[in-house]
Structures are given as C-alpha cells and as structure tokens.
Short mmCIF file of C-alpha atoms in Angstrom, two decimals:
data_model
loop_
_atom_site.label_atom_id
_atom_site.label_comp_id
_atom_site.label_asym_id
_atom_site.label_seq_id
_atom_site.Cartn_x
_atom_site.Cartn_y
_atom_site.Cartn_z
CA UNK A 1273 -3.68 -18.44 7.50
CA UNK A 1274 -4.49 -17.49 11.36
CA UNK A 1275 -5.57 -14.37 12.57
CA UNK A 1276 -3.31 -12.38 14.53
CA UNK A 1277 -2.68 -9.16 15.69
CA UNK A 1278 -0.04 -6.78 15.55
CA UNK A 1279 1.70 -5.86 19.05
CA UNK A 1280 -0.09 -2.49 19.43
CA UNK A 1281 -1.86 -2.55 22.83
CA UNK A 1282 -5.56 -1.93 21.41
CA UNK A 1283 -7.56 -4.74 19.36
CA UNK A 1284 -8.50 -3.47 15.78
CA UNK A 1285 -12.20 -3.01 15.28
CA UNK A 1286 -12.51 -2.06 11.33
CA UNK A 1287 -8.94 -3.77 10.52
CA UNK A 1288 -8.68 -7.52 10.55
CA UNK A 1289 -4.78 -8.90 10.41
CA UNK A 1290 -4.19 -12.21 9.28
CA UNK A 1291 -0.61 -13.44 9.61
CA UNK A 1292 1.17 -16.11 7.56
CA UNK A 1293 4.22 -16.70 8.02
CA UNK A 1294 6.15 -13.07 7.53
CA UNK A 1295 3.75 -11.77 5.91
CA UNK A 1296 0.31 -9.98 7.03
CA UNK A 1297 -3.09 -9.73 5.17
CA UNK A 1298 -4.13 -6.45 6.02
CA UNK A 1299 -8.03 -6.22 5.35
CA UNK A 1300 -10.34 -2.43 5.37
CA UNK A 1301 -13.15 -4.42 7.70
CA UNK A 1302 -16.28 -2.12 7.10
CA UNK A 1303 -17.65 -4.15 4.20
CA UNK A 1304 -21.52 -2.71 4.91
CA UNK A 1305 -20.04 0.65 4.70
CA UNK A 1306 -18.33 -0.52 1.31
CA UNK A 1307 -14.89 0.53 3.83
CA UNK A 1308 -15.11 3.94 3.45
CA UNK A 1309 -12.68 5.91 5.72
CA UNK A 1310 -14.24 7.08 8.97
CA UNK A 1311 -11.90 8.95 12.14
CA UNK A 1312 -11.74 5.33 13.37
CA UNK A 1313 -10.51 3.19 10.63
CA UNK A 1314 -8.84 5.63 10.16
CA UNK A 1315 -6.69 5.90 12.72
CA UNK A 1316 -6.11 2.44 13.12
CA UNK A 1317 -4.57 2.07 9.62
CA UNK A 1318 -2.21 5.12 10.86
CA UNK A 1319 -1.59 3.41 14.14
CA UNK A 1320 -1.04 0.03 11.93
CA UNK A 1321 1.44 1.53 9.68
CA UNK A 1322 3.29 3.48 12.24
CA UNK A 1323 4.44 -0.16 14.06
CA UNK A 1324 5.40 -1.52 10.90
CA UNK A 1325 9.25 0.05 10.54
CA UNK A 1326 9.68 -1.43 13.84
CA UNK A 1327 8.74 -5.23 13.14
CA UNK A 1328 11.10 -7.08 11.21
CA UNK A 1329 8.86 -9.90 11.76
CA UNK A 1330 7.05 -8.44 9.51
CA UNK A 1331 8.28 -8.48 5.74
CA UNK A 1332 5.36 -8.04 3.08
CA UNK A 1333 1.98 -6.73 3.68
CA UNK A 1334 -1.10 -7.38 1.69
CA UNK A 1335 -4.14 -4.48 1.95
CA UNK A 1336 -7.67 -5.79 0.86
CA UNK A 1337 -10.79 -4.90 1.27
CA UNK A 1338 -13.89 -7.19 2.61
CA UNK A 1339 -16.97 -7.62 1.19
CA UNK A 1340 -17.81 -6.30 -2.72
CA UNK A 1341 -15.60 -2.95 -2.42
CA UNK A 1342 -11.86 -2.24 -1.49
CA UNK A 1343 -12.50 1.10 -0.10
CA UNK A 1344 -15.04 3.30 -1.77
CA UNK A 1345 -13.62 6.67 -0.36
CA UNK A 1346 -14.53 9.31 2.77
CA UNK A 1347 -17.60 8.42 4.74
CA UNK A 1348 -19.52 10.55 3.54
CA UNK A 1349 -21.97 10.34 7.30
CA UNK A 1350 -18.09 11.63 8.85
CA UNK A 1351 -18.00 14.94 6.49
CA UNK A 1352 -19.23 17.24 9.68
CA UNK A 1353 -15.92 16.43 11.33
CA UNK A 1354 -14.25 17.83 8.78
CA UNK A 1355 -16.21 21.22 8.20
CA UNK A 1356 -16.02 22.16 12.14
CA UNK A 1357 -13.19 24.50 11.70
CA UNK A 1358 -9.65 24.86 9.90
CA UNK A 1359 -8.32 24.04 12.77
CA UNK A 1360 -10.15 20.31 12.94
CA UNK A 1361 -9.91 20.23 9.07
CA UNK A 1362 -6.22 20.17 8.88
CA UNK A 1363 -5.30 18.17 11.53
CA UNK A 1364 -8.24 15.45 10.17
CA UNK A 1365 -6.55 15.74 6.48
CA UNK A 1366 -3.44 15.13 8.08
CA UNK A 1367 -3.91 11.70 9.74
CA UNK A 1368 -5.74 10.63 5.99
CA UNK A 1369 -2.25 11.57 4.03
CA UNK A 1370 -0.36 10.70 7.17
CA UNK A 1371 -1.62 6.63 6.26
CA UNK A 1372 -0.36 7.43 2.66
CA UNK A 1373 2.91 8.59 3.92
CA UNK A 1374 3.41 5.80 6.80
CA UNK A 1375 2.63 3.14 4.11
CA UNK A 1376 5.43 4.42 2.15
CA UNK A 1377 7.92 5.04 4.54
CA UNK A 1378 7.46 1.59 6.09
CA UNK A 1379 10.41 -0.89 4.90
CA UNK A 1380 7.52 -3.87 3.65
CA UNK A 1381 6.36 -3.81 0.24
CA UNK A 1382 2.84 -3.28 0.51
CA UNK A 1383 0.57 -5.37 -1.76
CA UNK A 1384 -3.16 -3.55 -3.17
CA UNK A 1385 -5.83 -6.46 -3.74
CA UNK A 1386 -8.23 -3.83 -5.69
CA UNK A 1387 -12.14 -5.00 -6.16
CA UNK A 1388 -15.14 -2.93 -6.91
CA UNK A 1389 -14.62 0.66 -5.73
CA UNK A 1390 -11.22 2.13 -4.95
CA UNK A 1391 -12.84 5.98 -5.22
CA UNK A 1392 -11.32 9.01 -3.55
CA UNK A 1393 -9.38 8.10 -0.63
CA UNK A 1394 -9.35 4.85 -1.59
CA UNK A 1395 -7.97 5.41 -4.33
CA UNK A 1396 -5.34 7.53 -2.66
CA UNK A 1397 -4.77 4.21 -0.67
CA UNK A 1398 -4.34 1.81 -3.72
CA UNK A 1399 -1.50 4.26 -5.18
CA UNK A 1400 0.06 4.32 -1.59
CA UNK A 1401 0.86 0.13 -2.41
CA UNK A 1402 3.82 -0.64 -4.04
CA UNK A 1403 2.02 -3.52 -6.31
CA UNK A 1404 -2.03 -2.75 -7.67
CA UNK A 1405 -3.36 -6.30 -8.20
CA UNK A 1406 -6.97 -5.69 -9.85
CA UNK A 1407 -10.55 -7.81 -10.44
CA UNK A 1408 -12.53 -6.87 -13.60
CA UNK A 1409 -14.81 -4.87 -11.61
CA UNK A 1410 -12.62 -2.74 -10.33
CA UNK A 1411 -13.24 1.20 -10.42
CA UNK A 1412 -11.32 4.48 -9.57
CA UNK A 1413 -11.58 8.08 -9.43
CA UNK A 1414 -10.30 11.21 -7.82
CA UNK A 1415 -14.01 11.29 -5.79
CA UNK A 1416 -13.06 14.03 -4.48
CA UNK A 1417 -13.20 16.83 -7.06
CA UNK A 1418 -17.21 15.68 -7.52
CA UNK A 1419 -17.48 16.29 -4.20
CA UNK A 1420 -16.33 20.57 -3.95
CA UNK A 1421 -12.53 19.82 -3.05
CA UNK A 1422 -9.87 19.75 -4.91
CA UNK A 1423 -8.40 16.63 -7.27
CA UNK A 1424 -5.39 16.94 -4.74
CA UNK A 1425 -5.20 14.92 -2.06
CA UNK A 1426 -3.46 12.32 0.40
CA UNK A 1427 -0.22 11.93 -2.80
CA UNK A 1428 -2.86 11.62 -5.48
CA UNK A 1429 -1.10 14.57 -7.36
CA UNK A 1430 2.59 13.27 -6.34
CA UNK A 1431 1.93 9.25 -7.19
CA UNK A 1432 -0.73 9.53 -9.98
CA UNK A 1433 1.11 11.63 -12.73
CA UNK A 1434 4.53 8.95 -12.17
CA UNK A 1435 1.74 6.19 -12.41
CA UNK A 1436 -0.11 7.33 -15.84
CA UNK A 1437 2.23 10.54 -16.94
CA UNK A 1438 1.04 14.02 -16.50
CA UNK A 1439 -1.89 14.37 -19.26
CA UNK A 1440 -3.86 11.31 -17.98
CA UNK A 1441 -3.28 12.33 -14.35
CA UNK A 1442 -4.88 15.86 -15.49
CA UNK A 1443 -7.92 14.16 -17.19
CA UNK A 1444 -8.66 11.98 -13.85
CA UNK A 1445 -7.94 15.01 -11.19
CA UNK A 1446 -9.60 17.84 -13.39
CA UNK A 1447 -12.72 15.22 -13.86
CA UNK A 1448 -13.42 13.13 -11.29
CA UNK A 1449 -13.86 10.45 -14.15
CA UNK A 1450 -14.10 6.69 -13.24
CA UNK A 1451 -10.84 4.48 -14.89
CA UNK A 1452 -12.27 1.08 -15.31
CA UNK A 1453 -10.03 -1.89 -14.91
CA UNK A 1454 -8.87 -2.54 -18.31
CA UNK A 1455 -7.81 0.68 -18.90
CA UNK A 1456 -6.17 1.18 -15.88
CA UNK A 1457 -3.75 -1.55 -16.90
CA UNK A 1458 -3.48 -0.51 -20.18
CA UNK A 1459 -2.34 3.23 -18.66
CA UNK A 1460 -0.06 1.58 -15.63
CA UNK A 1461 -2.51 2.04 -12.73
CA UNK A 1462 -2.61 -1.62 -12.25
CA UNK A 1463 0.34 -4.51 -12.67
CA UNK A 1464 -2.37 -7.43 -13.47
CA UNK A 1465 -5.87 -7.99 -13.27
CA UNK A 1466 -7.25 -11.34 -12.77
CA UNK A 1467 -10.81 -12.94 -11.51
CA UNK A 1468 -11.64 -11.49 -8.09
CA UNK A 1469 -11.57 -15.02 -6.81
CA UNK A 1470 -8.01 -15.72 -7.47
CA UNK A 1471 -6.48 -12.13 -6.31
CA UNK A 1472 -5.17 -13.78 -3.16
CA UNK A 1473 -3.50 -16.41 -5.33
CA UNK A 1474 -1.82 -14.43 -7.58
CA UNK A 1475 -0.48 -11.76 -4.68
CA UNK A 1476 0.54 -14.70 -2.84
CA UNK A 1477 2.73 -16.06 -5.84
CA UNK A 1478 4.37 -12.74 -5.80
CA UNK A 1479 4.88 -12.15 -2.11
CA UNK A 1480 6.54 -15.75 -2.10
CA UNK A 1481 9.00 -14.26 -4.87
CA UNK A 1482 9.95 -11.36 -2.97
CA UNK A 1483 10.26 -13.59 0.05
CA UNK A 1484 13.03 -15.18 -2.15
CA UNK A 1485 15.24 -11.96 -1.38
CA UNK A 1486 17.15 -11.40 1.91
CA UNK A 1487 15.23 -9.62 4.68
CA UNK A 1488 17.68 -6.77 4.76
CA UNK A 1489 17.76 -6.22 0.29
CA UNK A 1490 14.51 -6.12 0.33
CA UNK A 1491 13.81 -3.20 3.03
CA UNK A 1492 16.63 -1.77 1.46
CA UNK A 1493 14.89 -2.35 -1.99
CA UNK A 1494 11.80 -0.15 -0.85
CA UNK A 1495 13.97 2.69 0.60
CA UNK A 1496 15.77 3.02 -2.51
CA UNK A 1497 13.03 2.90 -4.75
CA UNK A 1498 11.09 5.33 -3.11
CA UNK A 1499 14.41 7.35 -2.50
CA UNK A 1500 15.17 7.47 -6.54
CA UNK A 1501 11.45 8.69 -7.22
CA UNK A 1502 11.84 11.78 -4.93
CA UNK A 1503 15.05 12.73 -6.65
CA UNK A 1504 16.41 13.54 -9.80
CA UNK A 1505 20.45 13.37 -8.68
CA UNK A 1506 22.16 10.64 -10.30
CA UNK A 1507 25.08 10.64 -7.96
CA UNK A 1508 22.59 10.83 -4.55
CA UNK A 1509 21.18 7.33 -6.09
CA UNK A 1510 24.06 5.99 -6.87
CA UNK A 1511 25.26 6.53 -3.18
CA UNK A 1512 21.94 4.96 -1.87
CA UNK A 1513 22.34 1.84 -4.32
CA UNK A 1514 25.55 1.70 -3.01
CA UNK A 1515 25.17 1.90 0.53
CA UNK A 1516 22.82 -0.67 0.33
CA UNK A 1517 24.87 -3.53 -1.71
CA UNK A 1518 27.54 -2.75 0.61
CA UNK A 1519 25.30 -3.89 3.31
CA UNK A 1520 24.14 -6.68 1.97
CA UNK A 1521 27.61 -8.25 0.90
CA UNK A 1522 28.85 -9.91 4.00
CA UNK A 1523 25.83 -10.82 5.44
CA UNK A 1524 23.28 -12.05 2.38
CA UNK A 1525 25.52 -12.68 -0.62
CA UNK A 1526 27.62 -15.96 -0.52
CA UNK A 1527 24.51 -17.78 0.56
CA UNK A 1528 22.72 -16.36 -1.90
CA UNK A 1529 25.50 -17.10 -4.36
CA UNK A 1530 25.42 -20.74 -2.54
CA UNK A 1531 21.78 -21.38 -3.40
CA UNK A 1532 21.60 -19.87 -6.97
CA UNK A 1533 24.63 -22.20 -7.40
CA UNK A 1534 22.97 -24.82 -5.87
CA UNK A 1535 19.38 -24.35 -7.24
CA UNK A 1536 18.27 -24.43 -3.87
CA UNK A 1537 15.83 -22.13 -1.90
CA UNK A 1538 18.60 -19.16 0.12
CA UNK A 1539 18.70 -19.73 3.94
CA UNK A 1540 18.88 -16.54 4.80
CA UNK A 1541 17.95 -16.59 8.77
CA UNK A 1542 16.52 -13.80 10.63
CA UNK A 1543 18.89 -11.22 8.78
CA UNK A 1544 18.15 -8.55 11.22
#
C-alpha cells in the first residue's frame, strides 16, 4: 500500500489516503483527539467526497479510523462555533450532513472499518458506508441526544430505522444508549465483526470481490441501491435496473460471460 493523495490542490492534514490499486484507504487522522469532527476534518472529508464522482480511478473506498477510536463524535473544544448564531449553526450542520450525503451520492462503495467509539457523528459516518465491518470493542450511540440536541442528525433518522427497523431506531435516538458490538450485529448495524487486527483483511477480501464486477455495474450497483431505498415505486426501479443492464450489455457482458465460462478472472479494462 503507498500513500497517495487525491488530485485536490490542498494536502490533507487530519485525512491520510492510502491508494492500492483502485481502491483508497481513507483514514479519520486525529487519533489523540479519538477523530472527533472539528471545522477542519471536517471539511476535508466534504472536499474528499465531493472529488470522488469524478475519479473513475477510483472504485472502492475504505474509511478507518487511526489510533484506538474510529471517530468518537463532535469535538466537543469546536461546540462555540456552533452556538454563535443560527446563521453559523446551519450552515456548520450543513457541511456535517453534507459528508453523509456526498458519501452516498458518490458512485464507490464505501467500506466502514469500525473500532472503539463510533458515537454521534461518528456514528452518523459509519451508517453513511455501504458495508459496517466491526472489532469487539466497538461502541455506538446517537451522542447527541446526551448532549441537549436532538437524536436527529446528519441521516441518523433516515439510515438507522432501514438499518435496525423503527422500534430499535426509537430506543437508540430517544436514549442516547450505547449498542455494543455483538448486538449491533445481531440487530443489522454491522455485516461482521472480527479481531481489530484483521479488519483490514477481511475488508480487503471483500473489496477484491466487488473488484470482480465491471467498473461501470458496480457504480451503477450503488446508484440503484440507494435509488430503490428512497422509493417505494416498483415500476421507477424497475426502469433504473433496467437502464442500467442495458448499459452494461455491450460493453461488460460477453467478457464476463467469457471468464465465468472460462473460470478465469474478467478483463474488463478501464470501462469508463
């Protein structure tokens, strides 16, 4: 793995990128802070995000965090930025859900290595990835409505409830109270969890499999997923699935055909 950096003019000073291959390692590099959000990580995980619909070098992402914590919430030493007026407030809040949002609207899968805290808007950023690999000492909570706000915030109340169904989602938001790893993959929160040492390993086995797919289905993949969760019209699915497949036949499908045949690894090129 090298480091690298995305093309963004700027160097990142509380994200590290490391590239390999198609796919970047995206780490939350404030580890003494336990990466809690400040204005400045911040906006370079908004900045980040933003640049990723245009890089089809890019295909997967995986978001960690350094040091014992994946991102224990709001810095908490940044909260008088965000009491100066309504004004400030808003347009603050707005760049934290804006992250959520880019994440999802980018065409990679994004991949959630989850260790020690993932509180508040951390949390907010572990339900943003489209796979939650966890360690055993993993921990989450809606921080936020300990803290005087409200359990709503940056797609907690839109991502949660489809995660865990509506009851448990109430429990968590209404509370505040701290899901432990086991039960978050007993409730859906989480897809595996595995020794913190070996997280890398086991995201990497997946990222490899969706590698396996053609550059183009799997963007288009994302889109529809995410597409299908927002709506509940059969036919405007349907018309997305099918959009999709169409573009895929001609230019992915009798190599991948070739290779299944063959039991061979698709050569799909650039596919862009």
């Amino acid at each position: 793995m090298t480091q690298a950096q995305s093309p963004a003019a700027k160097p990142w000073r509380f994200i590290q990128i490391e590239r390999e291959g198609a796919v970047e390692w995206l780490s939350l590099a404030r580890p003494d802070n336990f990466n809690a959000l400040n204005l400045a990580l911040t906006q370079e995980l908004y900045d980040y995000f933003g640049g990723l619909p245009e890089r089809t070098d890019v295909r997967v992402v995986v978001m960690r965090g350094l040091g014992r914590h994946f991102c224990a919430g709001y810095d908490l030493e940044d909260v008088d930025q965000l009491t100066v007026s309504i004004d400030q407030a808003l347009r603050l809040q707005r760049q934290l859900s804006g992250v959520v949002l880019r994440m999802r609207r980018c065409p990679q899968p994004v991949v959630g290595l989850l260790q020690g805290a993932a509180c508040g808007g951390g949390f907010a950023l572990a339900l943003g990835c489209d796979v939650r690999f966890a360690a055993p000492n993993a921990r989450m909570n809606v921080a936020m409505a300990k803290i005087g706000l409200t359990g709503c915030d940056m797609g907690i109340s839109y991502f949660l409830p489809r995660a865990v169904g509506p009851a448990v989602a109430a429990e968590l938001m209404y509370t505040g109270r701290f899901v432990n790893a086991e039960r978050a993959l007993r409730i859906g929160l989480v897809n595996e969890v595995v020794p913190e040492e070996k997280l890398a390993e086991i995201a990497n086995e997946l990222v490899q499999e969706m590698l396996a797919m053609s550059p183009v289905g799997l963007r288009l993949t994302k889109d529809g997923l995410a597409m299908a969760q927002e709506t509940s019209n059969l036919a405007t699915v349907m018309a997305l699935e099918d959009r999709g497949q169409a573009m895929c036949f001609e230019a992915f499908m009798k190599e991948g055909v070739a290779a299944f045949r063959e039991k061979r690894a698709p050569n799909y090129g650039a596919g862009e």
